[in-house]
mmCIF file of C-alpha atoms in Angstrom:
data_model
loop_
_atom_site.group_PDB
_atom_site.id
_atom_site.type_symbol
_atom_site.label_atom_id
_atom_site.label_comp_id
_atom_site.label_asym_id
_atom_site.label_seq_id
_atom_site.Cartn_x
_atom_site.Cartn_y
_atom_site.Cartn_z
ATOM 1 C CA UNK Y 27 -23.212 -34.998 26.112
ATOM 2 C CA UNK Y 28 -26.283 -35.615 23.815
ATOM 3 C CA UNK Y 29 -26.252 -32.003 22.633
ATOM 4 C CA UNK Y 30 -22.590 -31.762 21.823
ATOM 5 C CA UNK Y 31 -22.572 -35.220 19.850
ATOM 6 C CA UNK Y 32 -25.670 -34.418 18.019
ATOM 7 C CA UNK Y 33 -23.858 -31.185 17.149
ATOM 8 C CA UNK Y 34 -20.331 -32.962 15.852
ATOM 9 C CA UNK Y 35 -22.519 -35.841 14.012
ATOM 10 C CA UNK Y 36 -25.228 -34.115 12.156
ATOM 11 C CA UNK Y 37 -25.044 -30.213 13.119
ATOM 12 C CA UNK Y 38 -28.429 -30.637 14.844
ATOM 13 C CA UNK Y 39 -29.959 -31.522 11.583
ATOM 14 C CA UNK Y 40 -32.606 -34.264 11.512
ATOM 15 C CA UNK Y 41 -32.150 -34.983 7.654
ATOM 16 C CA UNK Y 42 -28.539 -35.594 7.891
ATOM 17 C CA UNK Y 43 -27.168 -38.663 6.099
ATOM 18 C CA UNK Y 44 -23.580 -40.156 5.789
ATOM 19 C CA UNK Y 45 -22.760 -42.873 3.776
ATOM 20 C CA UNK Y 46 -19.582 -44.889 5.002
ATOM 21 C CA UNK Y 47 -18.297 -46.988 1.839
ATOM 22 C CA UNK Y 48 -16.046 -49.024 4.224
ATOM 23 C CA UNK Y 49 -18.860 -50.512 6.136
ATOM 24 C CA UNK Y 50 -21.601 -49.863 3.400
ATOM 25 C CA UNK Y 51 -23.663 -48.499 5.742
ATOM 26 C CA UNK Y 52 -25.568 -45.114 6.126
ATOM 27 C CA UNK Y 53 -25.822 -43.275 9.405
ATOM 28 C CA UNK Y 54 -28.889 -41.180 9.791
ATOM 29 C CA UNK Y 55 -30.535 -38.526 11.750
ATOM 30 C CA UNK Y 56 -29.166 -36.296 14.556
ATOM 31 C CA UNK Y 57 -27.348 -38.667 16.560
ATOM 32 C CA UNK Y 58 -26.461 -40.332 12.929
ATOM 33 C CA UNK Y 59 -27.424 -43.987 14.330
ATOM 34 C CA UNK Y 60 -26.953 -46.869 11.880
ATOM 35 C CA UNK Y 61 -29.799 -48.805 11.402
ATOM 36 C CA UNK Y 62 -28.504 -52.027 12.476
ATOM 37 C CA UNK Y 63 -27.359 -50.655 15.826
ATOM 38 C CA UNK Y 64 -31.352 -49.143 16.198
ATOM 39 C CA UNK Y 65 -32.372 -52.510 15.570
ATOM 40 C CA UNK Y 66 -30.193 -54.019 18.119
ATOM 41 C CA UNK Y 67 -31.327 -51.565 20.647
ATOM 42 C CA UNK Y 68 -34.668 -52.647 20.221
ATOM 43 C CA UNK Y 69 -34.101 -56.401 19.790
ATOM 44 C CA UNK Y 70 -31.558 -57.040 22.191
ATOM 45 C CA UNK Y 71 -31.773 -54.174 24.680
ATOM 46 C CA UNK Y 72 -35.230 -53.798 24.941
ATOM 47 C CA UNK Y 73 -35.679 -49.854 24.060
ATOM 48 C CA UNK Y 74 -38.942 -50.386 22.402
ATOM 49 C CA UNK Y 75 -41.031 -47.189 22.807
ATOM 50 C CA UNK Y 76 -40.721 -47.304 18.913
ATOM 51 C CA UNK Y 77 -40.947 -50.006 16.360
ATOM 52 C CA UNK Y 78 -37.231 -49.861 14.550
ATOM 53 C CA UNK Y 79 -37.441 -53.084 12.436
ATOM 54 C CA UNK Y 80 -37.546 -52.486 8.930
ATOM 55 C CA UNK Y 81 -38.378 -48.543 9.324
ATOM 56 C CA UNK Y 82 -34.978 -46.847 8.535
ATOM 57 C CA UNK Y 83 -36.888 -43.493 7.905
ATOM 58 C CA UNK Y 84 -37.982 -43.484 11.839
ATOM 59 C CA UNK Y 85 -34.106 -42.511 12.631
ATOM 60 C CA UNK Y 86 -34.892 -39.019 10.945
ATOM 61 C CA UNK Y 87 -37.373 -38.082 13.640
ATOM 62 C CA UNK Y 88 -35.340 -36.316 16.142
ATOM 63 C CA UNK Y 89 -37.033 -37.614 19.276
ATOM 64 C CA UNK Y 90 -36.148 -41.109 17.959
ATOM 65 C CA UNK Y 91 -32.745 -40.234 16.681
ATOM 66 C CA UNK Y 92 -31.967 -38.886 20.354
ATOM 67 C CA UNK Y 93 -34.036 -41.653 22.330
ATOM 68 C CA UNK Y 94 -31.618 -44.347 20.512
ATOM 69 C CA UNK Y 95 -28.543 -42.288 20.761
ATOM 70 C CA UNK Y 96 -28.950 -41.621 24.504
ATOM 71 C CA UNK Y 97 -29.877 -45.548 24.749
ATOM 72 C CA UNK Y 98 -26.572 -46.252 23.047
ATOM 73 C CA UNK Y 99 -24.509 -43.674 25.263
ATOM 74 C CA UNK Y 100 -26.118 -45.413 28.265
ATOM 75 C CA UNK Y 101 -24.960 -48.748 26.882
ATOM 76 C CA UNK Y 102 -21.649 -47.731 26.255
ATOM 77 C CA UNK Y 103 -21.531 -46.136 29.826
ATOM 78 C CA UNK Y 104 -21.386 -49.509 31.350
ATOM 79 C CA UNK Y 105 -19.596 -51.579 28.425
ATOM 80 C CA UNK Y 106 -18.734 -54.801 29.440
ATOM 81 C CA UNK Y 107 -19.935 -54.305 32.947
ATOM 82 C CA UNK Y 108 -17.512 -51.616 33.721
ATOM 83 C CA UNK Y 109 -18.490 -48.194 34.515
ATOM 84 C CA UNK Y 110 -17.050 -45.930 31.877
ATOM 85 C CA UNK Y 111 -15.899 -42.371 31.913
ATOM 86 C CA UNK Y 112 -16.964 -39.664 29.741
ATOM 87 C CA UNK Y 113 -14.057 -39.944 27.391
ATOM 88 C CA UNK Y 114 -14.307 -43.632 26.515
ATOM 89 C CA UNK Y 115 -18.310 -43.331 25.931
ATOM 90 C CA UNK Y 116 -17.788 -40.205 23.494
ATOM 91 C CA UNK Y 117 -14.740 -42.149 21.982
ATOM 92 C CA UNK Y 118 -16.556 -45.305 21.650
ATOM 93 C CA UNK Y 119 -19.894 -43.560 20.179
ATOM 94 C CA UNK Y 120 -17.912 -42.667 17.372
ATOM 95 C CA UNK Y 121 -15.313 -45.496 16.683
ATOM 96 C CA UNK Y 122 -17.031 -48.448 18.505
ATOM 97 C CA UNK Y 123 -16.145 -49.814 21.852
ATOM 98 C CA UNK Y 124 -12.894 -51.543 20.374
ATOM 99 C CA UNK Y 125 -11.374 -47.978 19.439
ATOM 100 C CA UNK Y 126 -12.704 -46.217 22.187
ATOM 101 C CA UNK Y 127 -8.535 -46.065 23.281
ATOM 102 C CA UNK Y 128 -7.529 -46.031 19.693
ATOM 103 C CA UNK Y 129 -5.681 -43.004 18.521
ATOM 104 C CA UNK Y 130 -8.053 -42.730 15.727
ATOM 105 C CA UNK Y 131 -10.436 -41.344 18.001
ATOM 106 C CA UNK Y 132 -8.685 -38.793 19.755
ATOM 107 C CA UNK Y 133 -9.512 -35.906 17.224
ATOM 108 C CA UNK Y 134 -13.226 -36.566 17.797
ATOM 109 C CA UNK Y 135 -12.778 -36.602 21.608
ATOM 110 C CA UNK Y 136 -11.057 -33.218 21.110
ATOM 111 C CA UNK Y 137 -13.717 -31.722 18.874
ATOM 112 C CA UNK Y 138 -16.291 -33.068 21.669
ATOM 113 C CA UNK Y 139 -14.502 -31.225 24.259
ATOM 114 C CA UNK Y 140 -14.592 -27.883 22.043
ATOM 115 C CA UNK Y 141 -18.169 -28.065 21.368
ATOM 116 C CA UNK Y 142 -19.365 -29.296 24.901
ATOM 117 C CA UNK Y 143 -17.324 -25.986 25.977
ATOM 118 C CA UNK Y 144 -19.280 -23.825 23.597
ATOM 119 C CA UNK Y 145 -22.778 -25.108 24.396
ATOM 120 C CA UNK Y 146 -24.825 -23.097 26.959
ATOM 121 C CA UNK Y 147 -24.191 -23.869 30.630
ATOM 122 C CA UNK Y 148 -27.315 -25.783 32.044
ATOM 123 C CA UNK Y 149 -27.115 -23.305 34.840
ATOM 124 C CA UNK Y 150 -28.455 -20.912 32.863
ATOM 125 C CA UNK Y 151 -31.787 -22.850 32.822
ATOM 126 C CA UNK Y 152 -31.730 -23.506 36.498
ATOM 127 C CA UNK Y 153 -31.014 -27.261 36.647
ATOM 128 C CA UNK Y 154 -27.297 -27.380 37.279
#
């Protein structure tokens, strides 16, 4: 899941940036994380392996971006205390939990499935 999302979000480019004029925020790094989301994961959910507050450039570091992207995916997988399926999690990563079932995230889900299918199987590496 993380590999496919990283491929879609940034083409696996650590220095990727995308400005959203609607939210007036820039998503950055491999996982295209917003700084407020990174700080929320740090402050509210206890993902403190790295000091995030006031350090937006840290999200350009691949390990930190993937760490926080995975943390956010984990949070989404149990959104509102309910175990969520892969489709909900992926669509919520793109559009937020409130838009996980909205038609605006359908294209992202389809793109995710296509990218996921194109990735090498974990079985090639003896872990699946």
